[in-house]
Short mmCIF file of C-alpha atoms in Angstrom, two decimals:
data_model
loop_
_atom_site.label_atom_id
_atom_site.label_comp_id
_atom_site.label_asym_id
_atom_site.label_seq_id
_atom_site.Cartn_x
_atom_site.Cartn_y
_atom_site.Cartn_z
CA UNK A 295 46.45 -82.60 -107.56
CA UNK A 296 45.78 -78.86 -107.93
CA UNK A 297 47.50 -78.85 -111.33
CA UNK A 298 45.35 -81.77 -112.49
CA UNK A 299 42.16 -79.91 -111.46
CA UNK A 300 43.29 -76.80 -113.35
CA UNK A 301 43.89 -78.85 -116.54
CA UNK A 302 40.47 -80.52 -116.16
CA UNK A 303 38.85 -77.10 -115.66
CA UNK A 304 40.63 -75.71 -118.76
CA UNK A 305 39.48 -78.70 -120.85
CA UNK A 306 35.92 -78.28 -119.60
CA UNK A 307 36.07 -74.54 -120.30
CA UNK A 308 37.42 -75.17 -123.81
CA UNK A 309 34.64 -77.71 -124.51
CA UNK A 310 32.03 -75.22 -123.29
CA UNK A 311 33.46 -72.50 -125.56
CA UNK A 312 33.28 -74.88 -128.53
CA UNK A 313 29.69 -75.75 -127.60
CA UNK A 314 28.75 -72.04 -127.43
CA UNK A 315 30.41 -71.38 -130.80
CA UNK A 316 28.60 -74.36 -132.34
CA UNK A 317 25.23 -73.22 -130.93
CA UNK A 318 25.76 -69.69 -132.25
CA UNK A 319 26.69 -71.01 -135.69
CA UNK A 320 23.71 -73.37 -135.73
CA UNK A 321 21.31 -70.56 -134.80
CA UNK A 322 22.84 -68.30 -137.43
CA UNK A 323 22.54 -71.03 -140.10
CA UNK A 324 18.85 -71.67 -139.29
CA UNK A 325 17.73 -68.49 -141.08
CA UNK A 326 18.83 -69.56 -144.59
CA UNK A 327 17.66 -73.13 -143.90
CA UNK A 328 14.24 -71.81 -142.85
CA UNK A 329 13.94 -69.66 -145.98
CA UNK A 330 14.98 -72.57 -148.21
CA UNK A 331 12.45 -74.85 -146.52
CA UNK A 332 9.67 -72.24 -146.89
CA UNK A 333 10.48 -71.69 -150.58
CA UNK A 334 10.56 -75.44 -151.17
CA UNK A 335 7.20 -76.08 -149.47
CA UNK A 336 5.52 -72.78 -150.45
CA UNK A 337 4.55 -71.86 -146.89
CA UNK A 338 5.24 -68.68 -144.94
CA UNK A 339 6.82 -66.80 -147.80
CA UNK A 340 8.88 -64.41 -145.66
CA UNK A 341 9.72 -61.17 -147.44
CA UNK A 342 8.00 -62.20 -150.69
CA UNK A 343 6.26 -59.00 -151.76
CA UNK A 344 4.45 -60.73 -154.64
CA UNK A 345 2.44 -62.76 -152.13
CA UNK A 346 1.12 -59.57 -150.48
CA UNK A 347 -1.18 -58.96 -153.44
CA UNK A 348 -2.85 -62.28 -152.70
CA UNK A 349 -3.65 -61.33 -149.09
CA UNK A 350 -7.14 -59.96 -148.61
CA UNK A 351 -9.96 -60.20 -146.14
CA UNK A 352 -11.97 -63.17 -147.36
CA UNK A 353 -14.86 -62.26 -145.05
CA UNK A 354 -15.75 -59.14 -147.04
CA UNK A 355 -18.72 -59.74 -149.33
CA UNK A 356 -17.85 -57.45 -152.24
CA UNK A 357 -20.92 -58.56 -154.18
CA UNK A 358 -23.14 -56.47 -151.85
CA UNK A 359 -23.09 -52.83 -150.82
CA UNK A 360 -24.95 -51.55 -147.77
CA UNK A 361 -25.68 -47.86 -147.22
CA UNK A 362 -25.14 -46.80 -143.63
CA UNK A 363 -26.93 -43.59 -142.62
CA UNK A 364 -25.84 -41.71 -139.50
CA UNK A 365 -28.09 -39.67 -137.22
CA UNK A 366 -27.65 -37.93 -133.86
CA UNK A 367 -30.02 -36.43 -131.31
CA UNK A 368 -28.93 -34.32 -128.33
CA UNK A 369 -30.88 -34.06 -125.08
CA UNK A 370 -29.17 -31.15 -123.33
CA UNK A 371 -27.27 -27.92 -123.91
CA UNK A 372 -24.68 -29.42 -126.23
CA UNK A 373 -24.30 -30.05 -129.94
CA UNK A 374 -23.97 -33.61 -131.21
CA UNK A 375 -23.73 -34.69 -134.86
CA UNK A 376 -22.06 -37.12 -137.27
CA UNK A 377 -19.35 -35.60 -139.49
CA UNK A 378 -20.81 -37.46 -142.47
CA UNK A 379 -24.42 -38.39 -143.08
CA UNK A 380 -23.88 -41.71 -144.88
CA UNK A 381 -21.38 -44.15 -146.34
CA UNK A 382 -21.46 -47.31 -148.40
CA UNK A 383 -19.75 -50.43 -147.06
CA UNK A 384 -19.48 -54.07 -148.03
CA UNK A 385 -20.58 -56.61 -145.41
CA UNK A 386 -17.49 -57.76 -143.50
CA UNK A 387 -15.58 -54.52 -144.24
CA UNK A 388 -14.29 -52.55 -141.24
CA UNK A 389 -15.35 -48.90 -141.42
CA UNK A 390 -15.13 -45.78 -139.26
CA UNK A 391 -17.29 -42.70 -138.83
CA UNK A 392 -16.66 -39.69 -136.59
CA UNK A 393 -19.22 -37.91 -134.45
CA UNK A 394 -18.59 -34.46 -133.00
CA UNK A 395 -19.86 -33.27 -129.67
CA UNK A 396 -19.57 -29.69 -128.39
CA UNK A 397 -20.34 -28.53 -124.89
CA UNK A 398 -21.97 -25.12 -125.33
CA UNK A 399 -22.27 -24.43 -121.62
CA UNK A 400 -20.03 -22.71 -119.07
CA UNK A 401 -19.81 -25.85 -116.91
CA UNK A 402 -18.47 -29.37 -117.35
CA UNK A 403 -20.96 -32.04 -118.43
CA UNK A 404 -21.09 -35.83 -118.52
CA UNK A 405 -22.78 -37.41 -121.50
CA UNK A 406 -23.95 -40.88 -122.44
CA UNK A 407 -24.97 -41.93 -125.94
CA UNK A 408 -27.44 -44.73 -126.61
CA UNK A 409 -27.52 -46.30 -130.11
CA UNK A 410 -30.54 -47.48 -132.03
CA UNK A 411 -30.84 -49.11 -135.44
CA UNK A 412 -33.34 -49.15 -138.27
CA UNK A 413 -34.54 -51.56 -139.39
CA UNK A 414 -34.57 -53.24 -135.96
CA UNK A 415 -33.49 -56.62 -137.38
CA UNK A 416 -30.17 -55.02 -138.49
CA UNK A 417 -29.13 -54.42 -134.86
CA UNK A 418 -27.80 -57.94 -134.37
CA UNK A 419 -25.75 -57.64 -137.58
CA UNK A 420 -24.17 -54.24 -136.82
CA UNK A 421 -21.01 -54.92 -134.77
CA UNK A 422 -19.28 -51.97 -133.11
CA UNK A 423 -15.56 -52.57 -132.48
CA UNK A 424 -14.91 -49.15 -130.92
CA UNK A 425 -17.55 -46.68 -129.85
CA UNK A 426 -17.85 -43.61 -127.65
CA UNK A 427 -21.16 -45.08 -126.51
CA UNK A 428 -19.32 -47.76 -124.50
CA UNK A 429 -18.40 -45.20 -121.81
CA UNK A 430 -19.60 -41.91 -120.42
CA UNK A 431 -17.97 -38.83 -121.93
CA UNK A 432 -16.92 -35.80 -119.87
CA UNK A 433 -16.59 -32.44 -121.57
CA UNK A 434 -15.22 -29.23 -120.11
CA UNK A 435 -16.96 -25.88 -120.73
CA UNK A 436 -16.94 -24.97 -124.45
CA UNK A 437 -14.95 -28.14 -125.30
CA UNK A 438 -15.48 -29.92 -128.64
CA UNK A 439 -14.37 -33.46 -129.39
CA UNK A 440 -14.48 -35.86 -132.33
CA UNK A 441 -15.34 -39.40 -131.32
CA UNK A 442 -14.97 -42.48 -133.55
CA UNK A 443 -17.26 -45.40 -134.15
CA UNK A 444 -15.45 -48.35 -135.75
CA UNK A 445 -17.85 -50.99 -137.00
CA UNK A 446 -18.44 -53.89 -139.33
CA UNK A 447 -21.69 -55.15 -140.84
CA UNK A 448 -22.00 -58.92 -140.46
CA UNK A 449 -21.99 -60.70 -143.85
CA UNK A 450 -24.98 -62.70 -142.55
CA UNK A 451 -27.15 -59.56 -142.81
CA UNK A 452 -30.32 -60.61 -144.68
CA UNK A 453 -30.12 -59.78 -148.39
CA UNK A 454 -33.34 -57.76 -148.24
CA UNK A 455 -31.73 -55.01 -146.14
CA UNK A 456 -30.01 -52.50 -148.45
CA UNK A 457 -29.55 -49.76 -145.81
CA UNK A 458 -29.07 -49.38 -142.06
CA UNK A 459 -29.58 -46.23 -140.02
CA UNK A 460 -27.38 -45.84 -136.95
CA UNK A 461 -28.90 -43.25 -134.66
CA UNK A 462 -27.50 -42.04 -131.35
CA UNK A 463 -29.38 -40.19 -128.67
CA UNK A 464 -26.96 -38.46 -126.33
CA UNK A 465 -28.12 -37.03 -123.03
CA UNK A 466 -26.57 -35.16 -120.13
CA UNK A 467 -26.12 -37.23 -116.97
CA UNK A 468 -25.91 -34.30 -114.56
CA UNK A 469 -23.12 -32.51 -112.76
CA UNK A 470 -19.64 -34.00 -112.99
CA UNK A 471 -17.94 -35.10 -109.78
CA UNK A 472 -15.82 -31.91 -109.78
CA UNK A 473 -18.99 -29.80 -110.14
CA UNK A 474 -20.65 -31.72 -107.31
CA UNK A 475 -17.58 -31.20 -105.08
CA UNK A 476 -17.59 -27.46 -105.86
CA UNK A 477 -21.33 -27.23 -105.11
CA UNK A 478 -20.81 -29.11 -101.81
CA UNK A 479 -17.95 -26.77 -100.77
CA UNK A 480 -20.11 -23.70 -101.58
CA UNK A 481 -22.97 -25.12 -99.51
CA UNK A 482 -20.61 -25.86 -96.60
CA UNK A 483 -19.16 -22.34 -96.70
CA UNK A 484 -22.53 -20.60 -96.95
#
């Protein structure tokens, strides 16, 4: 009885090993079959570098060029400016501009930037993907930082708008939480 169970277990084990070997071989053979199928049908041309030249962003309207002008205004003891004054983009093209802010004080500051657009009707067509204006910025004494704005102009921008001005007004929000804690400790001690 025990011997019969051992033989049955060996046969089952041998069948399982054959099944594992077959599954491994089948998985290994799928790669060339997949490539052959893709070449035959013309879809998903894996590794075909000639097809890369055909890939492009079809949402970019290359028949139009929009001039984007950048402006900055600071309300406080800090310096705030774009690193370039203008650029030309095609509607649908993703672009980036950098603004620089410098804290010229001997204490930490918190800043918030508010955007505005001219002409006003361009605001709904100017889409910011990444912007320092989404969050408050904290700067240490005498710290400078470059901050990006990644944007795209909607291809649905009316044809009569050849230029857009993006203007930021940045203002100081008051003492940072660390400054407030220091001030509170000094008041408690004194």
